[in-house]
Amino acid sequence: MTVSKHSLLPPNALEGKALGISVSESADLKQLGLFEDHFRLALGDIARTILFAGGNLYYGGHLRADGYTQFLIDELQRYGNRNRPFKICLAYSEHQKMSSDDIVQQKERLGLFGEIIFLDEDGNPSQFSENNDPTSYEPTQDVLEKSLTDLRIFLAQSTDARIVLGGKRTGFLGRYPGILEEVIVSVNAGKPLFLAGGFGGATLDAISVLSPEHAAWFERYADEGVDHKKLVSGLDALNDAAAKTDGWNANGLAPAQNALLAATYRPSEIAALVGHGLGKIGG
């Protein structure tokens, strides 16, 4: 069973629903014969599907020009409504590196399309401090890891489900690869997951733990570096979390649809499956 790429959700079908987006670059794109453009097309299709149907998008990242946040803002300005459906959530360690001028500029760019949520040292929404000095802020590794974990917990608490794509295996800042920790947090919270594995990365590694039969199509490589050890540790933590709860798989999709989502790289297919499933959650 599939969802037609031509099927459209009725207006306001996702009103009151919030989808968290977890996305980062995947080192597997070249091996899969894909390019970064394919990745961004999928992200854009997902955003449009949710926004057209009246849903909200939550994304935790940074506001630098080279990131996915700016891409999503561009998509929002082209297709989004004006009731601030896009929520950009910034970890404490991220917004402490920003100046007041940076924040004002980003808020002006967002306008009525979105809002920025600043998290404090305990992971709670707070006001941005105009007195902070970004030039002197140097968080320790412990503070950095806690800040990122707090962000991911906040996102899980604030959304109905999460879509996961790609994901670094190396060069990440937290205790586990970011995408993987976001999956772990969602599983611990019993929140439904949409695992789009067609772009490989840590998303496909998570699928290999949660639904190994859906990840058998791709042969991953082995590595013995420090980051790989953290990846393996994260996969062990995910396996332990999944053994305690199964709410993560109540995403409104049939088994055949989840199998398709775990393998397809077609933007329209991914977006249609996510919209279809999210519309059924809690219904």
Tab-separated table of N, CA and C in Angstrom, residues 120-215:
chain	number	residue	atom	x	y	z
A	120	ASP	N	16.944	28.156	27.748
A	120	ASP	CA	17.931	28.548	28.750
A	120	ASP	C	18.811	27.362	29.133
A	121	GLU	N	19.605	27.538	30.161
A	121	GLU	CA	20.571	26.507	30.566
A	121	GLU	C	19.891	25.219	31.020
A	122	ASP	N	18.615	25.284	31.366
A	122	ASP	CA	17.878	24.098	31.790
A	122	ASP	C	16.950	23.563	30.699
A	123	GLY	N	17.038	24.139	29.489
A	123	GLY	CA	16.227	23.650	28.385
A	123	GLY	C	14.822	24.189	28.354
A	124	ASN	N	14.566	25.293	29.062
A	124	ASN	CA	13.229	25.898	29.084
A	124	ASN	C	13.198	27.154	28.212
A	125	PRO	N	12.057	27.457	27.599
A	125	PRO	CA	11.949	28.680	26.793
A	125	PRO	C	12.255	29.913	27.628
A	126	SER	N	12.980	30.843	27.050
A	126	SER	CA	13.372	32.042	27.785
A	126	SER	C	13.495	33.211	26.814
A	127	GLN	N	13.784	34.381	27.337
A	127	GLN	CA	14.022	35.555	26.523
A	127	GLN	C	15.499	35.625	26.149
A	128	PHE	N	15.773	36.102	24.961
A	128	PHE	CA	17.162	36.290	24.555
A	128	PHE	C	17.757	37.459	25.345
A	129	SER	N	18.925	37.230	25.904
A	129	SER	CA	19.577	38.276	26.688
A	129	SER	C	20.373	39.192	25.770
A	130	GLU	N	19.976	40.446	25.734
A	130	GLU	CA	20.670	41.406	24.877
A	130	GLU	C	22.027	41.799	25.441
A	131	ASN	N	22.317	41.345	26.645
A	131	ASN	CA	23.582	41.720	27.272
A	131	ASN	C	24.667	40.655	27.132
A	132	ASN	N	24.325	39.521	26.495
A	132	ASN	CA	25.342	38.480	26.402
A	132	ASN	C	26.454	38.905	25.437
A	133	ASP	N	27.636	38.409	25.698
A	133	ASP	CA	28.807	38.751	24.898
A	133	ASP	C	29.250	37.515	24.126
A	134	PRO	N	28.858	37.398	22.841
A	134	PRO	CA	29.184	36.190	22.076
A	134	PRO	C	30.675	35.964	21.879
A	135	THR	N	31.461	37.018	21.966
A	135	THR	CA	32.903	36.867	21.734
A	135	THR	C	33.603	36.160	22.891
A	136	SER	N	32.971	36.142	24.064
A	136	SER	CA	33.619	35.541	25.232
A	136	SER	C	32.999	34.205	25.629
A	137	TYR	N	31.997	33.747	24.858
A	137	TYR	CA	31.305	32.512	25.248
A	137	TYR	C	32.029	31.290	24.685
A	138	GLU	N	32.514	30.437	25.574
A	138	GLU	CA	33.189	29.204	25.177
A	138	GLU	C	32.692	28.075	26.069
A	139	PRO	N	31.645	27.357	25.649
A	139	PRO	CA	31.078	26.299	26.488
A	139	PRO	C	32.005	25.096	26.595
A	140	THR	N	31.969	24.450	27.742
A	140	THR	CA	32.706	23.196	27.906
A	140	THR	C	31.971	22.104	27.133
A	141	GLN	N	32.620	20.980	26.945
A	141	GLN	CA	31.983	19.870	26.231
A	141	GLN	C	30.747	19.389	26.987
A	142	ASP	N	30.817	19.354	28.314
A	142	ASP	CA	29.655	18.923	29.102
A	142	ASP	C	28.468	19.866	28.912
A	143	VAL	N	28.740	21.171	28.930
A	143	VAL	CA	27.675	22.154	28.738
A	143	VAL	C	27.098	22.034	27.334
A	144	LEU	N	27.963	21.843	26.360
A	144	LEU	CA	27.518	21.708	24.976
A	144	LEU	C	26.616	20.492	24.809
A	145	GLU	N	27.034	19.362	25.339
A	145	GLU	CA	26.241	18.137	25.211
A	145	GLU	C	24.896	18.277	25.917
A	146	LYS	N	24.903	18.842	27.137
A	146	LYS	CA	23.649	19.027	27.866
A	146	LYS	C	22.714	19.966	27.122
A	147	SER	N	23.265	21.027	26.580
A	147	SER	CA	22.463	22.004	25.855
A	147	SER	C	21.769	21.369	24.657
A	148	LEU	N	22.489	20.549	23.908
A	148	LEU	CA	21.913	19.893	22.738
A	148	LEU	C	20.876	18.839	23.141
A	149	THR	N	21.160	18.100	24.206
A	149	THR	CA	20.189	17.112	24.684
A	149	THR	C	18.917	17.799	25.161
A	150	ASP	N	19.056	18.906	25.898
A	150	ASP	CA	17.888	19.662	26.365
A	150	ASP	C	17.036	20.149	25.188
A	151	LEU	N	17.709	20.601	24.131
A	151	LEU	CA	16.988	21.044	22.936
A	151	LEU	C	16.169	19.905	22.357
A	152	ARG	N	16.749	18.743	22.252
A	152	ARG	CA	16.063	17.600	21.649
A	152	ARG	C	14.894	17.121	22.507
A	153	ILE	N	15.042	17.204	23.810
A	153	ILE	CA	13.935	16.853	24.698
A	153	ILE	C	12.796	17.851	24.545
A	154	PHE	N	13.123	19.135	24.465
A	154	PHE	CA	12.100	20.166	24.283
A	154	PHE	C	11.334	19.943	22.981
A	155	LEU	N	12.039	19.620	21.916
A	155	LEU	CA	11.391	19.389	20.626
A	155	LEU	C	10.445	18.200	20.697
A	156	ALA	N	10.866	17.135	21.368
A	156	ALA	CA	10.000	15.963	21.495
A	156	ALA	C	8.741	16.293	22.294
A	157	GLN	N	8.895	17.109	23.315
A	157	GLN	CA	7.749	17.476	24.148
A	157	GLN	C	6.781	18.413	23.422
A	158	SER	N	7.280	19.164	22.447
A	158	SER	CA	6.494	20.209	21.802
A	158	SER	C	5.821	19.756	20.519
A	159	THR	N	6.100	18.552	20.055
A	159	THR	CA	5.604	18.100	18.760
A	159	THR	C	4.822	16.793	18.885
A	160	ASP	N	4.051	16.502	17.834
A	160	ASP	CA	3.272	15.261	17.802
A	160	ASP	C	4.069	14.106	17.212
A	161	ALA	N	5.046	14.416	16.371
A	161	ALA	CA	5.851	13.393	15.708
A	161	ALA	C	7.106	14.050	15.162
A	162	ARG	N	8.012	13.210	14.658
A	162	ARG	CA	9.272	13.720	14.121
A	162	ARG	C	9.596	13.012	12.806
A	163	ILE	N	10.045	13.789	11.807
A	163	ILE	CA	10.564	13.243	10.563
A	163	ILE	C	12.087	13.311	10.629
A	164	VAL	N	12.747	12.220	10.256
A	164	VAL	CA	14.200	12.126	10.368
A	164	VAL	C	14.787	11.788	9.004
A	165	LEU	N	15.780	12.582	8.571
A	165	LEU	CA	16.447	12.356	7.292
A	165	LEU	C	17.953	12.531	7.433
A	166	GLY	N	18.716	11.671	6.777
A	166	GLY	CA	20.166	11.820	6.734
A	166	GLY	C	20.797	11.629	8.094
A	167	GLY	N	21.824	12.406	8.365
A	167	GLY	CA	22.466	12.372	9.671
A	167	GLY	C	23.941	12.054	9.610
A	168	LYS	N	24.740	12.913	10.250
A	168	LYS	CA	26.191	12.713	10.314
A	168	LYS	C	26.542	11.481	11.140
A	169	ARG	N	27.645	10.841	10.755
A	169	ARG	CA	28.248	9.798	11.581
A	169	ARG	C	29.565	10.277	12.187
A	170	THR	N	30.077	11.365	11.647
A	170	THR	CA	31.342	11.928	12.140
A	170	THR	C	31.195	13.446	12.228
A	171	GLY	N	32.045	14.052	13.043
A	171	GLY	CA	32.068	15.509	13.129
A	171	GLY	C	30.898	16.116	13.864
A	172	PHE	N	30.205	15.342	14.697
A	172	PHE	CA	29.081	15.869	15.464
A	172	PHE	C	29.570	16.406	16.810
A	173	LEU	N	28.713	17.191	17.477
A	173	LEU	CA	29.132	17.887	18.685
A	173	LEU	C	28.671	17.223	19.982
A	174	GLY	N	27.601	16.457	19.939
A	174	GLY	CA	27.033	15.873	21.148
A	174	GLY	C	27.657	14.543	21.532
A	175	ARG	N	27.025	13.881	22.489
A	175	ARG	CA	27.569	12.592	22.934
A	175	ARG	C	27.310	11.493	21.925
A	176	TYR	N	26.234	11.654	21.124
A	176	TYR	CA	25.920	10.759	20.024
A	176	TYR	C	25.732	11.600	18.759
A	177	PRO	N	25.743	10.972	17.577
A	177	PRO	CA	25.342	11.726	16.384
A	177	PRO	C	23.992	12.394	16.610
A	178	GLY	N	23.857	13.660	16.187
A	178	GLY	CA	22.657	14.435	16.513
A	178	GLY	C	21.362	13.766	16.099
A	179	ILE	N	21.289	13.287	14.858
A	179	ILE	CA	20.078	12.627	14.381
A	179	ILE	C	19.749	11.427	15.244
A	180	LEU	N	20.777	10.658	15.605
A	180	LEU	CA	20.553	9.458	16.410
A	180	LEU	C	20.027	9.811	17.796
A	181	GLU	N	20.596	10.844	18.414
A	181	GLU	CA	20.093	11.226	19.739
A	181	GLU	C	18.652	11.726	19.652
A	182	GLU	N	18.308	12.407	18.573
A	182	GLU	CA	16.931	12.876	18.408
A	182	GLU	C	15.963	11.697	18.276
A	183	VAL	N	16.398	10.635	17.625
A	183	VAL	CA	15.583	9.425	17.539
A	183	VAL	C	15.434	8.795	18.924
A	184	ILE	N	16.536	8.711	19.653
A	184	ILE	CA	16.495	8.131	21.002
A	184	ILE	C	15.534	8.902	21.901
A	185	VAL	N	15.628	10.219	21.871
A	185	VAL	CA	14.761	11.060	22.701
A	185	VAL	C	13.293	10.844	22.333
A	186	SER	N	12.993	10.764	21.039
A	186	SER	CA	11.608	10.536	20.608
A	186	SER	C	11.098	9.177	21.078
A	187	VAL	N	11.948	8.154	20.959
A	187	VAL	CA	11.558	6.811	21.416
A	187	VAL	C	11.297	6.828	22.917
A	188	ASN	N	12.187	7.455	23.681
A	188	ASN	CA	11.996	7.534	25.139
A	188	ASN	C	10.707	8.260	25.502
A	189	ALA	N	10.334	9.240	24.685
A	189	ALA	CA	9.117	10.015	24.942
A	189	ALA	C	7.874	9.330	24.378
A	190	GLY	N	8.045	8.225	23.678
A	190	GLY	CA	6.908	7.525	23.081
A	190	GLY	C	6.270	8.294	21.943
A	191	LYS	N	7.056	9.131	21.257
A	191	LYS	CA	6.538	9.953	20.168
A	191	LYS	C	6.760	9.261	18.817
A	192	PRO	N	5.763	9.298	17.933
A	192	PRO	CA	5.881	8.645	16.630
A	192	PRO	C	7.025	9.216	15.797
A	193	LEU	N	7.635	8.330	15.011
A	193	LEU	CA	8.752	8.693	14.149
A	193	LEU	C	8.443	8.359	12.695
A	194	PHE	N	8.862	9.244	11.800
A	194	PHE	CA	8.869	8.966	10.370
A	194	PHE	C	10.342	8.868	9.962
A	195	LEU	N	10.797	7.655	9.699
A	195	LEU	CA	12.206	7.412	9.423
A	195	LEU	C	12.414	7.288	7.916
A	196	ALA	N	12.888	8.383	7.309
A	196	ALA	CA	13.100	8.433	5.863
A	196	ALA	C	14.538	8.026	5.567
A	197	GLY	N	14.733	6.752	5.245
A	197	GLY	CA	16.080	6.214	5.133
A	197	GLY	C	16.712	6.273	3.763
A	198	GLY	N	16.001	6.787	2.766
A	198	GLY	CA	16.506	6.767	1.402
A	198	GLY	C	17.761	7.582	1.163
A	199	PHE	N	18.109	8.472	2.101
A	199	PHE	CA	19.318	9.276	1.970
A	199	PHE	C	20.456	8.730	2.831
A	200	GLY	N	20.230	7.571	3.438
A	200	GLY	CA	21.267	6.942	4.248
A	200	GLY	C	21.543	7.703	5.527
A	201	GLY	N	22.810	7.697	5.959
A	201	GLY	CA	23.201	8.415	7.160
A	201	GLY	C	22.763	7.731	8.443
A	202	ALA	N	22.805	8.498	9.536
A	202	ALA	CA	22.446	7.958	10.849
A	202	ALA	C	20.983	7.543	10.915
A	203	THR	N	20.139	8.121	10.043
A	203	THR	CA	18.738	7.683	9.994
A	203	THR	C	18.654	6.206	9.643
A	204	LEU	N	19.413	5.799	8.644
A	204	LEU	CA	19.390	4.396	8.241
A	204	LEU	C	19.994	3.502	9.310
A	205	ASP	N	20.976	4.017	10.044
A	205	ASP	CA	21.535	3.259	11.169
A	205	ASP	C	20.463	3.039	12.239
A	206	ALA	N	19.649	4.069	12.489
A	206	ALA	CA	18.564	3.932	13.465
A	206	ALA	C	17.534	2.913	12.984
A	207	ILE	N	17.225	2.935	11.688
A	207	ILE	CA	16.284	1.965	11.131
A	207	ILE	C	16.819	0.546	11.303
A	208	SER	N	18.140	0.383	11.168
A	208	SER	CA	18.733	-0.952	11.302
A	208	SER	C	18.536	-1.528	12.700
A	209	VAL	N	18.289	-0.654	13.679
A	209	VAL	CA	18.005	-1.096	15.044
A	209	VAL	C	16.505	-1.274	15.262
A	210	LEU	N	15.724	-0.284	14.834
A	210	LEU	CA	14.290	-0.291	15.112
A	210	LEU	C	13.507	-1.216	14.182
A	211	SER	N	13.909	-1.263	12.914
A	211	SER	CA	13.228	-2.112	11.926
A	211	SER	C	14.276	-2.668	10.963
A	212	PRO	N	15.096	-3.599	11.421
A	212	PRO	CA	16.227	-4.068	10.619
A	212	PRO	C	15.851	-4.600	9.244
A	213	GLU	N	14.653	-5.145	9.114
A	213	GLU	CA	14.226	-5.662	7.818
A	213	GLU	C	14.064	-4.554	6.781
A	214	HIS	N	13.890	-3.312	7.250
A	214	HIS	CA	13.722	-2.180	6.345
A	214	HIS	C	15.055	-1.537	5.957
A	215	ALA	N	16.149	-1.994	6.570
A	215	ALA	CA	17.461	-1.404	6.288
A	215	ALA	C	18.393	-2.369	5.564
